[in-house]
Coordinates of C-alpha atoms and ligand atoms in Angstrom, one line a residue:
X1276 CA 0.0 0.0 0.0
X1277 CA 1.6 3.2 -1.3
X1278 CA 0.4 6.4 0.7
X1279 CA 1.4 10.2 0.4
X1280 CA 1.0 12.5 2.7
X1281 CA 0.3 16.4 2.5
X1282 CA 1.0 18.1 5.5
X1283 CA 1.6 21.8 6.5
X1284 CA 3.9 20.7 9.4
X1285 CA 5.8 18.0 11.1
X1286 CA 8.3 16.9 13.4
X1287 CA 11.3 17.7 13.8
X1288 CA 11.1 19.3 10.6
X1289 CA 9.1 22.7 11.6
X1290 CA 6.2 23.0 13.9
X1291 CA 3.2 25.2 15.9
X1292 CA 0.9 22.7 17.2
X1293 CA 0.0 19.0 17.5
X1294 CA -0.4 18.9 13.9
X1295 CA 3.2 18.6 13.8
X1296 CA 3.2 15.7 16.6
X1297 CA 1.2 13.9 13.8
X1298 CA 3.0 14.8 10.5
X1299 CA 6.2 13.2 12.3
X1300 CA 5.1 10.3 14.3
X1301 CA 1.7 8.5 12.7
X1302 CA 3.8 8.0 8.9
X1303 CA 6.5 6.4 11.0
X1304 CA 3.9 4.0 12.9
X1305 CA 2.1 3.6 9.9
X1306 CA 5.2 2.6 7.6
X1307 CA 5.8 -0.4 11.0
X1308 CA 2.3 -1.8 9.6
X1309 CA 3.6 -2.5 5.8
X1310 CA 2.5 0.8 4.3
X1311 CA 4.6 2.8 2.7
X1312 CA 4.4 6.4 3.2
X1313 CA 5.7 9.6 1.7
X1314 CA 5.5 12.8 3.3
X1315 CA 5.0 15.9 1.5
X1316 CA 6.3 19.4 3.5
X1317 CA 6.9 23.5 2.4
X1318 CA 10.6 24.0 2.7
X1319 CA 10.2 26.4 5.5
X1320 CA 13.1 28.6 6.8
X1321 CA 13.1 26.6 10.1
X1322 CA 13.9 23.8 8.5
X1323 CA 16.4 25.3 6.9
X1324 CA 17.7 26.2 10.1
X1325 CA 17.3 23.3 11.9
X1326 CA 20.5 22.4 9.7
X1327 CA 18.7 18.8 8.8
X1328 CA 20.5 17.4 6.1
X1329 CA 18.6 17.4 2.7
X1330 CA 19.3 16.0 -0.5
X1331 CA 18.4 17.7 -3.5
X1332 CA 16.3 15.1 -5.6
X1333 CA 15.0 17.5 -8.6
X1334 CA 16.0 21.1 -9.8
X1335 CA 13.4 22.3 -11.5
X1336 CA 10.0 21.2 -11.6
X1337 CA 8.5 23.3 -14.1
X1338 CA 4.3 22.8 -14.1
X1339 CA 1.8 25.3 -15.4
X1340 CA 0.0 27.3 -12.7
X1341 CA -2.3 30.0 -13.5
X1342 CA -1.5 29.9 -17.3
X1343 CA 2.4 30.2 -16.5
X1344 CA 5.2 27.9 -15.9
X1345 CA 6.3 27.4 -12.3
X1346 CA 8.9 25.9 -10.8
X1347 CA 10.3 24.5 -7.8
X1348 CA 13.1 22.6 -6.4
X1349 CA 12.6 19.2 -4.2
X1350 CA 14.8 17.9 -1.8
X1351 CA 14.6 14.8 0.3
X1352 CA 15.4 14.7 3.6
X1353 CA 18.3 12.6 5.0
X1354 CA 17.2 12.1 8.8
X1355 CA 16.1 8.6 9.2
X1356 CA 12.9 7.3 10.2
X1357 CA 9.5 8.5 7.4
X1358 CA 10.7 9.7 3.9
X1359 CA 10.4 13.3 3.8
X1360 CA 10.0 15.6 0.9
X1361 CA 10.2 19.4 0.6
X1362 CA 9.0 21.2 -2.0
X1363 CA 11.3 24.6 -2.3
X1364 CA 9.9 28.0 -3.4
X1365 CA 12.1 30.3 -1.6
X1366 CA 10.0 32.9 -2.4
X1367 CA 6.5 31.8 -0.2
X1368 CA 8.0 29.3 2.3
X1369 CA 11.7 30.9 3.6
X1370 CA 10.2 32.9 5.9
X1371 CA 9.7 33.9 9.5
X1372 CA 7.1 31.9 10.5
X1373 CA 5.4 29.2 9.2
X1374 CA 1.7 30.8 8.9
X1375 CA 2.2 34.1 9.8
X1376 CA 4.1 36.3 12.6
X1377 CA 2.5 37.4 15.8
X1378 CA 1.2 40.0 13.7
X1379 CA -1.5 38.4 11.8
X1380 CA -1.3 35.3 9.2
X1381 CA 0.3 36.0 6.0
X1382 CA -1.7 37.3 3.1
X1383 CA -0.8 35.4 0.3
X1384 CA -1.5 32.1 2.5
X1385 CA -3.9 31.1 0.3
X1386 CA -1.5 31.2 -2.5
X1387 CA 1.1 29.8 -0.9
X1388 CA -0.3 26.2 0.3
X1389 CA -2.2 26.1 -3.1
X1390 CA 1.2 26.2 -4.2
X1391 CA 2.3 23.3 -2.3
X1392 CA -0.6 21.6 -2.5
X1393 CA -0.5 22.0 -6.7
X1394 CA 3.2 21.2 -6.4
X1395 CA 3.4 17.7 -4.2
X1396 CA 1.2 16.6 -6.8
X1397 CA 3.4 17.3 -9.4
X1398 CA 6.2 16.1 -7.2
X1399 CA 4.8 12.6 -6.9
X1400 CA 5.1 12.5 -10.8
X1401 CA 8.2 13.4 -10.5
X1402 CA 9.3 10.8 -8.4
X1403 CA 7.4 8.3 -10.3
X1404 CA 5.0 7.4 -7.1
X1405 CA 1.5 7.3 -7.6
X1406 CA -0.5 6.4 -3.5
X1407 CA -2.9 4.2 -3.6
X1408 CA -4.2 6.9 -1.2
X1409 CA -3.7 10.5 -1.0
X1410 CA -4.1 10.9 2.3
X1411 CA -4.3 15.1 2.7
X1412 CA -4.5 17.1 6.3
X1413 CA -6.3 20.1 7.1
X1414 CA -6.9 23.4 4.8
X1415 CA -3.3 23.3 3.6
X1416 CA -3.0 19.9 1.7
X1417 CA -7.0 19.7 1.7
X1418 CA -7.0 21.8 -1.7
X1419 CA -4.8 19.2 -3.7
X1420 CA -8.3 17.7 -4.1
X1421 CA -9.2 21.1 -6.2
X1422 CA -6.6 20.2 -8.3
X1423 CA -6.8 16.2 -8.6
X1424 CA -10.6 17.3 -9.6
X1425 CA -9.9 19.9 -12.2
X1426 CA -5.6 19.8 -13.9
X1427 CA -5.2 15.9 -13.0
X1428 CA -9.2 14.8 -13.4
X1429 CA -7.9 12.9 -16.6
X1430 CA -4.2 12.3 -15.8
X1431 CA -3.7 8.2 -16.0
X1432 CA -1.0 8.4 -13.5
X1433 CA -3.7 9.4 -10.6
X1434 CA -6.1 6.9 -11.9
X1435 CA -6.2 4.5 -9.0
X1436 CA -5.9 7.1 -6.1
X1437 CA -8.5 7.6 -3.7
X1438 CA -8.5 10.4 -0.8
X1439 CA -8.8 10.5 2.7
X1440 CA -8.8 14.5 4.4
X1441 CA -8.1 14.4 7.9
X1442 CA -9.3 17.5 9.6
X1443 CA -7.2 17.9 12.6
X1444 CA -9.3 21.5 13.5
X1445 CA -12.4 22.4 11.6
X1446 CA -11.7 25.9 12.8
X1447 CA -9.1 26.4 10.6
X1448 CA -10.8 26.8 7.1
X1449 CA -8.0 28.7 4.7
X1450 CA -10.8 31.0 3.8
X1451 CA -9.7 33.3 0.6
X1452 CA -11.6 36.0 -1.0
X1453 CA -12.7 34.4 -5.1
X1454 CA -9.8 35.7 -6.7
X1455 CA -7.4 33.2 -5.0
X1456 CA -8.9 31.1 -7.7
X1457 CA -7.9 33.2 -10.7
X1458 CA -4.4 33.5 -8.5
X1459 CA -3.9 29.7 -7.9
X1460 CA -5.2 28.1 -11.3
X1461 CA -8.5 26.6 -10.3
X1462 CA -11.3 27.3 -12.2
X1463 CA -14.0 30.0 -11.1
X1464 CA -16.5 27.0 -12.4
X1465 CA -15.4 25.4 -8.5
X1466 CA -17.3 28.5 -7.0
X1467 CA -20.8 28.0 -5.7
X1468 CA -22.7 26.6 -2.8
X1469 CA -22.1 22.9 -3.9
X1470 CA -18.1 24.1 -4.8
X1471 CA -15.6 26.1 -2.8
X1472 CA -17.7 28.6 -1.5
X1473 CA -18.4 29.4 1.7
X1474 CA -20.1 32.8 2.6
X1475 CA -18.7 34.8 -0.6
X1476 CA -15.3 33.4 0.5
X1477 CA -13.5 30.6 -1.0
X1478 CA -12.9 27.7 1.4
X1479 CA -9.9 25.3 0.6
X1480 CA -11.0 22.9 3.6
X1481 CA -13.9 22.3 1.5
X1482 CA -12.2 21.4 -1.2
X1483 CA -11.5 18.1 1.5
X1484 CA -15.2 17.7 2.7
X1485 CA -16.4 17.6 -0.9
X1486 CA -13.9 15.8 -2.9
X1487 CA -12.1 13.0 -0.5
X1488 CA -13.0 9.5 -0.8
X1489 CA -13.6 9.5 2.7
X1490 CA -12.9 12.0 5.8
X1491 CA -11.5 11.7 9.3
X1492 CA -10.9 13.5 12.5
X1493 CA -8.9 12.8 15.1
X1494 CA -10.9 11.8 17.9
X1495 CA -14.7 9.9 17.3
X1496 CA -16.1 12.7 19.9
X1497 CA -14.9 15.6 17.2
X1498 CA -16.6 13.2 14.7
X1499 CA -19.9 13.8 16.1
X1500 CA -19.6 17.6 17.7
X1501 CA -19.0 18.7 14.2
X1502 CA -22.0 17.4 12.5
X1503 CA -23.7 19.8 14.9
X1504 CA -24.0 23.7 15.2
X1505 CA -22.3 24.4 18.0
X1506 CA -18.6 23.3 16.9
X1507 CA -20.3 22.9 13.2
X1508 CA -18.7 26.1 12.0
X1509 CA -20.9 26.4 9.5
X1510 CA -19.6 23.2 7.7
X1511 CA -21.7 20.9 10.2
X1512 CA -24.5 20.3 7.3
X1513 CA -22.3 19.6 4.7
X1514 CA -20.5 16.8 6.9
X1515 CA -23.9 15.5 8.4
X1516 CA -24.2 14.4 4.4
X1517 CA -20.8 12.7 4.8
X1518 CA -21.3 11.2 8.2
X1519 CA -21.2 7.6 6.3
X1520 CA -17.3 8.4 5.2
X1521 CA -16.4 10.0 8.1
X1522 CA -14.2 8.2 10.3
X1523 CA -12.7 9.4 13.8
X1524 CA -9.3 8.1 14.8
X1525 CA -7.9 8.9 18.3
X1526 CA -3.9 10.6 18.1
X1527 CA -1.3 8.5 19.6
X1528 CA 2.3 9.4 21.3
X1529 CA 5.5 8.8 20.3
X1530 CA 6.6 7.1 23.3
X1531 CA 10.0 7.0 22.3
X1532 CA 9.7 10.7 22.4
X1533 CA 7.8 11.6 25.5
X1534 CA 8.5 9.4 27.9
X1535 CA 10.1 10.8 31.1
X1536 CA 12.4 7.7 31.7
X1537 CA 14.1 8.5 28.2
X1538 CA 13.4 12.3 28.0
X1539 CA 17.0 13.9 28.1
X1540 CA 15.6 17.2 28.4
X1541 CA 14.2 17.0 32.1
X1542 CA 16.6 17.8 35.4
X1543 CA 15.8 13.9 36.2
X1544 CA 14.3 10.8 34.9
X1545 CA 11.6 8.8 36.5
X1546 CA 8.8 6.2 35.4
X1547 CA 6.1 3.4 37.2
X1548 CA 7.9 2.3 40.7
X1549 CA 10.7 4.9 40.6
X1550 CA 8.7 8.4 41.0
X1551 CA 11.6 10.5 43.3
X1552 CA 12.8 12.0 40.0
X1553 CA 9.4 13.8 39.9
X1554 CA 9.7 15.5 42.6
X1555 CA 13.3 17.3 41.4
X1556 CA 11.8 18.0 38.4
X1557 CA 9.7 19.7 40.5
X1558 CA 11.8 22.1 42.7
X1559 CA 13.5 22.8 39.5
X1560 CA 10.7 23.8 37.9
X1561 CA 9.6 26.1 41.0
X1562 CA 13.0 27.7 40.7
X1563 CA 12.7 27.7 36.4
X1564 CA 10.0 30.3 37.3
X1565 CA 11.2 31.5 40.3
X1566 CA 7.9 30.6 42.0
X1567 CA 8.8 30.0 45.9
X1568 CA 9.7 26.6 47.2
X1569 CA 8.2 27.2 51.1
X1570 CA 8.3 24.1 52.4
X1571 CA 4.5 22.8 52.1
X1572 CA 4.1 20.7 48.8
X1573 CA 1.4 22.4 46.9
X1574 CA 0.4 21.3 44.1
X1575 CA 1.7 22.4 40.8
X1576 CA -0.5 22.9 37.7
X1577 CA 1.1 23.1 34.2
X1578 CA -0.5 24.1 31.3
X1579 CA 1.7 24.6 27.8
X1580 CA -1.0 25.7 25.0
X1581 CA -1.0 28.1 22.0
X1582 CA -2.7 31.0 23.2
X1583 CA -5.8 30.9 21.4
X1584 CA -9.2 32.0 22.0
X1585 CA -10.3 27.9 21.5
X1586 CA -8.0 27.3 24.6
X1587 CA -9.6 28.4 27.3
X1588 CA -7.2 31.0 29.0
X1589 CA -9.9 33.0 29.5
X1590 CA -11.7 31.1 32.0
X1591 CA -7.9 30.3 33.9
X1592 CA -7.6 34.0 34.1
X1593 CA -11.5 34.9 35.0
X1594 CA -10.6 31.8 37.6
X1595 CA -7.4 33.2 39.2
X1596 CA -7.9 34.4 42.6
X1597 CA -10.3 31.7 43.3
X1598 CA -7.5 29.1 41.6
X1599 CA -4.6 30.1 44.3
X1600 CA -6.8 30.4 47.5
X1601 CA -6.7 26.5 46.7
X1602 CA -3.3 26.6 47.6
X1603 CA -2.2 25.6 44.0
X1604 CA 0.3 27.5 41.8
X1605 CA 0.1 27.7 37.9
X1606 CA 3.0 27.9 35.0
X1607 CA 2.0 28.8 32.0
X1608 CA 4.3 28.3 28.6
X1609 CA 2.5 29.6 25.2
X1610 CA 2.8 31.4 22.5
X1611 CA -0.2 32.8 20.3
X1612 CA -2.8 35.9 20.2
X1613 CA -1.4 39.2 22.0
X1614 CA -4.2 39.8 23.3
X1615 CA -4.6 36.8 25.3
X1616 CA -0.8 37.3 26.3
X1617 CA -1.3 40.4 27.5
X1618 CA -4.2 39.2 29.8
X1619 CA -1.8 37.0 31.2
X1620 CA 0.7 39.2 32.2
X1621 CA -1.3 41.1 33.8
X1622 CA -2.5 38.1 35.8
X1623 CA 1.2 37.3 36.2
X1624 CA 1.8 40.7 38.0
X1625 CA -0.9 40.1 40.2
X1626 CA 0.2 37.2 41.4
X1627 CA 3.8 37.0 41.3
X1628 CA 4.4 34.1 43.9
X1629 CA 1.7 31.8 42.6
X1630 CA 1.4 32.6 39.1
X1631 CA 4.4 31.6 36.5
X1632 CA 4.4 32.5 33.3
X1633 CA 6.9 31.9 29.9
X1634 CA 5.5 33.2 26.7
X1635 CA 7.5 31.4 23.5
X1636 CA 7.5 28.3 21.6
X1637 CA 9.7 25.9 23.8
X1638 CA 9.8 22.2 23.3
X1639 CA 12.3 21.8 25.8
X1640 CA 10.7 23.9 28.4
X1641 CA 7.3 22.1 27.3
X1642 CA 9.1 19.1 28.6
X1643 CA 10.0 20.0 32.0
X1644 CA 6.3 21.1 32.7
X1645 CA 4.8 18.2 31.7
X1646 CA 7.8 16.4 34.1
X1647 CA 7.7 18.9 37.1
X1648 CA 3.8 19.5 37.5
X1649 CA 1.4 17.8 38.8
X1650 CA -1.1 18.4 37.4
X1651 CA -2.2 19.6 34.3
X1652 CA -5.2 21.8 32.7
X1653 CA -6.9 21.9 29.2
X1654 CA -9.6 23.8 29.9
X1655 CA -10.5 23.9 26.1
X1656 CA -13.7 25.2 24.6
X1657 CA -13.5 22.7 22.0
X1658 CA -10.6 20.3 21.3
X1659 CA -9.8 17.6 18.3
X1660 CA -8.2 15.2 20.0
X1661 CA -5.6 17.2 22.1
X1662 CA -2.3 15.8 22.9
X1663 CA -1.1 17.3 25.9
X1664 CA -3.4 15.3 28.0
X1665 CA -1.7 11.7 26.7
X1666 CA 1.7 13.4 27.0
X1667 CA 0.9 14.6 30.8
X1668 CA -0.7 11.1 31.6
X1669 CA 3.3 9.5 31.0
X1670 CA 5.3 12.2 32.9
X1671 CA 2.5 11.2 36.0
X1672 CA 0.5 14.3 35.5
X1673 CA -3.1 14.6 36.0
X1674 CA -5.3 15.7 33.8
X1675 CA -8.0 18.4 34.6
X1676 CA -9.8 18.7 31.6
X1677 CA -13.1 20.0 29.7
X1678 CA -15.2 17.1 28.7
X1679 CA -14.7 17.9 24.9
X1680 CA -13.9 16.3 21.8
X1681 CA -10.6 14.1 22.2
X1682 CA -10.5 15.3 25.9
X1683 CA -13.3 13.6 26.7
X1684 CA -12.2 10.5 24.8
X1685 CA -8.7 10.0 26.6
X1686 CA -9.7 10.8 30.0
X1687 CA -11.5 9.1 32.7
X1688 CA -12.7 10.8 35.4
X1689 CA -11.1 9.3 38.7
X1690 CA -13.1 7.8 40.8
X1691 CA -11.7 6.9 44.7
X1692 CA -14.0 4.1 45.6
X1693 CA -12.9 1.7 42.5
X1694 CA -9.1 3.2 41.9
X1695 CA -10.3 3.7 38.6
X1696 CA -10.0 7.0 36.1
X1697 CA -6.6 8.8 34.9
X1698 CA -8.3 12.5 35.3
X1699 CA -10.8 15.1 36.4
X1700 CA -13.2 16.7 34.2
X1701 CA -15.8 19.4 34.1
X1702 CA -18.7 19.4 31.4
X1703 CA -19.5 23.2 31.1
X1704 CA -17.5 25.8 29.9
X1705 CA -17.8 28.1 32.7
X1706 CA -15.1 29.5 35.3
X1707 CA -16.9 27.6 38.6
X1708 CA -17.0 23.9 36.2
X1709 CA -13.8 24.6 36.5
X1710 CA -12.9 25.1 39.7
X1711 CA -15.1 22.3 41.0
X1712 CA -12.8 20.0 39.0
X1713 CA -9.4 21.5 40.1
X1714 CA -10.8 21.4 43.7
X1715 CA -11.4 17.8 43.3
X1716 CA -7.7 17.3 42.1
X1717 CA -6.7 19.2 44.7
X1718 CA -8.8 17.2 47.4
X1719 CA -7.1 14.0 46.1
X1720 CA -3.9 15.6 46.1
X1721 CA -4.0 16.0 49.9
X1722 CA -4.1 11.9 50.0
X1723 CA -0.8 10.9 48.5
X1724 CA -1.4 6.9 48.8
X1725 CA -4.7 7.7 46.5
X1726 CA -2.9 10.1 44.1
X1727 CA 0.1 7.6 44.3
X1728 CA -2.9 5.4 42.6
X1729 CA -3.7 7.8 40.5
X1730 CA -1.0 8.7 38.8
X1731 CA -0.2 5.2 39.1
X1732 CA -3.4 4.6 36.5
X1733 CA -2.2 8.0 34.4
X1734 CA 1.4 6.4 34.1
X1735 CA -0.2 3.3 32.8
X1736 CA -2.3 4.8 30.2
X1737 CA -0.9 3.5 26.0
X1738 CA -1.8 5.6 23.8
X1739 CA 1.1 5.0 21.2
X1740 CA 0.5 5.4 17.9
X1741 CA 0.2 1.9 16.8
X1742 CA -3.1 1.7 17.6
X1743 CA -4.1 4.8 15.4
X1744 CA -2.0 3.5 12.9
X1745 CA -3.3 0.0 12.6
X1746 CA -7.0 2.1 12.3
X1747 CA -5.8 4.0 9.4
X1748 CA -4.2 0.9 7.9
X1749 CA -7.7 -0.3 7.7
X1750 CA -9.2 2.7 6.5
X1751 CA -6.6 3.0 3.5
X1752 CA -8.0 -0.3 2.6
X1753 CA -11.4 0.0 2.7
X1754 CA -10.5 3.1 0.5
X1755 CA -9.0 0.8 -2.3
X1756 CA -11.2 -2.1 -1.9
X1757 CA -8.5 -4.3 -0.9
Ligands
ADP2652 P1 -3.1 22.1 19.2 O1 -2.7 21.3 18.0 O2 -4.5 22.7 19.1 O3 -2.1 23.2 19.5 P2 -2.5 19.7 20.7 O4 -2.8 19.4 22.2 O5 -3.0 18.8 19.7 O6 -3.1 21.2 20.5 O7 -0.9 19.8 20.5 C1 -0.2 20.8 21.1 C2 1.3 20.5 20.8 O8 2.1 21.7 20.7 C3 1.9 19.6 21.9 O9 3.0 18.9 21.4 C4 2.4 20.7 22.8 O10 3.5 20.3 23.7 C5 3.0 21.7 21.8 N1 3.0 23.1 22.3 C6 1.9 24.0 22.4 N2 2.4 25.2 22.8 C7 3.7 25.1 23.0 C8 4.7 26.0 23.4 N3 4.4 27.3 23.7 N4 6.0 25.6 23.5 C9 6.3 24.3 23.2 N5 5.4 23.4 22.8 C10 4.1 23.8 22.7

């Protein structure tokens, strides 16, 4: 089974979010199940950067794109593990950020991933390797399906390949005002109500909703909340008329990643039956923010999010005062809307010996919260599948979480009387919900030989890829028949 993968990010190659976590590890786990995957990236400047070494597998690709020749260069990369390829236009992808700066998201991005959406196609051609599936992920790669409908509809090469478009955040449409069509070579005839558009805007996640074989998200919650209004945005009908193709497929970990008994980058390693390394990771964490170490062991709470409205920082920050009379202290590390940040420091100025907060995009620091606290909140309005709940649940750190999407999936609310659960949870999104659930946490906290069984439970938790991958397996070949 030949697959390709379109993806906007991966690791370690360049990354903002759990996207990322998936571009890197689910080709890798699904390559350990027979299939054979390609991944498709923008050469971004931070891979460039990142000093990876890259071999340069074509020159110039010339195609035709928007009545001109094109061209790009493609390089493989020469890490180990998934194959890699990057399609190079200096020009749209060796820049700053990957989307946009803290500013505001780059103008021509509609352009630009039509661009490397239009161009992975031609890059498979190049490289001679037509998938049995095109297997496409969010807004980015989602309109390659524009193009596999309109430039390639009668191309021989693509004949066999069917689609599958994963939708990692339906929030996230790539919506484009009509000329982006014009701009990007598709035809104005993909406009309308049963096309690309979406509220005088053209959509390029639609392009995946309409034109897959089949569609997926990544937890089966998501799978259902979005065939409804409420985290429908807008697109709910349209995927209520695809709820027979529409598959939802949990995340997974790579445990040979995150897993504090190999994680290098925490002050000291620890797993199930040896736990003392959590508590230096602790202390050193304290002194990382400089949050005071006075004796009493209160419990830490970690959170490391973008800072986005779908997060939830506004009910931490509505929740504060009430938050630290519970004898908790919070450290936040995120990186996201300024306005959001700005809330936060003024929190963090409030609160100076409770409160700790980095703002930045810090893998390694991301590591040493999930090691150091105890426990951990995703107070999300809405949330895919989430990932920092399964990575927390390995470095023995409990969950608090809203009952949402993946969220709600993964964690189990803990219940004393049976030992069972991994979490705590709260159903509305409302400050007190929330507080409820942290008091609870904190409650159990105060008994160590329950919390011991707790994070006991948490430590114990598998969510490795394999699982995911074996699903997907199965997917792929229901897509081809086989
Ligand atoms: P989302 O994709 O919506 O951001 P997920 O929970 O699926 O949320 O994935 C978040 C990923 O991004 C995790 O790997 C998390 O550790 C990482 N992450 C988020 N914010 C930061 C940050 N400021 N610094 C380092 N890693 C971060």
């Amino acid at each position: 089974m030949k697959i390709a993968f379109f993806v906007s990010e991966a690791t370690p190659y360049a990354k903002t979010g759990g996207l990322a976590d998936v571009g890197g590890a689910l080709p890798q786990a699904l390559s350990k199940t027979g299939t054979e995957v390609k991944v498709f990236l923008p050469l971004y400047r931070e891979v460039r950067q990142k000093g990876i070494p890259l071999l340069k597998k074509a020159d110039r690709v010339t195609f035709s794109w928007a009545g001109q020749p094109e061209t790009f260069a493609l390089w493989e990369s020469l890490e180990g593990g998934a194959s890699v390829y990057f399609i190079d236009k200096p020009a749209l992808y060796n820049r700053d950020g990957l989307y946009g700066t803290p500013a505001g998201d780059y103008p021509d991005n509609g352009p630009r991933f039509a661009f490397f959406s239009r161009a992975a196609l031609e890059a498979l051609k190049t490289l001679d390797f037509a998938p049995d599936v095109l297997h496409v992920h969010d807004w980015q790669a989602s309109i390659a399906l524009a193009y596999l409908k309109t430039a390639f509809a009668d191309d021989p090469f693509f004949r066999s390949t069917r689609t599958l478009a994963t939708i990692h955040n339906l929030a996230y449409q790539g919506l484009f005002e009509k000329s982006v069509l014009a701009e990007t070579g598709l035809p104005e005839s993909l406009y309308g109500l049963d096309g690309l558009e979406f509220f005088e805007k053209v959509s390029f996640l639609k392009a995946g909703i309409l034109y897959a074989t089949a569609l997926s998200t990544v937890s089966h919650r998501y799978s259902q909340e979005i065939q409804a209004p409420e985290f429908g945005c807008g697109l709910d009908g349209l995927l209520r008329q695809r709820s027979e193709s529409l598959a939802g497929i949990l995340n997974g970990v790579d445990y040979g990643v995150w897993d504090p008994s190999v994680d290098r980058d925490i002050p000291a390693d620890f797993g199930p039956g040896r736990i003392q390394g959590k508590a230096v990771c602790k202390q050193a964490l304290l002194r990382e923010f400089g949050l005071p170490a006075d004796g009493k062991d209160l419990p830490v709470i970690g959170m490391v999010t973008r800072l986005a409205g779908q997060k939830g920082l506004d009910l931490v920050v509505e929740a504060l005062g009430s938050l630290f009379t519970l004898g908790v202290r919070l450290v936040i590390l995120g990186t996201g809307e300024a306005g959001i940040q700005r809330s936060l420091e003024t929190a963090r100025r409030r609160f100076p010996s409770f409160f700790g907060l980095k703002i930045g995009f810090d893998e390694k620091f991301a590591r040493r919260i999930y090691a150091g606290s105890d426990m951990f909140l995703i107070p999300s309005r809405y949330e895919p599948c989430g990932l920092t709940q399964m990575y927390s649940l390995k470095y023995g750190t409990i969950p608090v979480v809203r009952a949402t999407g993946g969220l709600d999936d993964s964690i189990e609310e803990y219940d004393p009387v049976t030992g069972r659960g991994n979490g705590f949870k709260f159903a509305e999104y409302a400050a007190p919900a929330m507080l409820e659930a942290v008091k609870n946490a904190v409650r159990i906290y105060g008994r160590p030989e329950v919390w011991g069984k707790l994070r006991t439970n948490a430590m114990a938790c598998d969510f490795s890829w394999m699982r995911a991958a074996q699903e997907y397996a199965l997917l792929y070949q229901s897509l081809v028949g086989r």
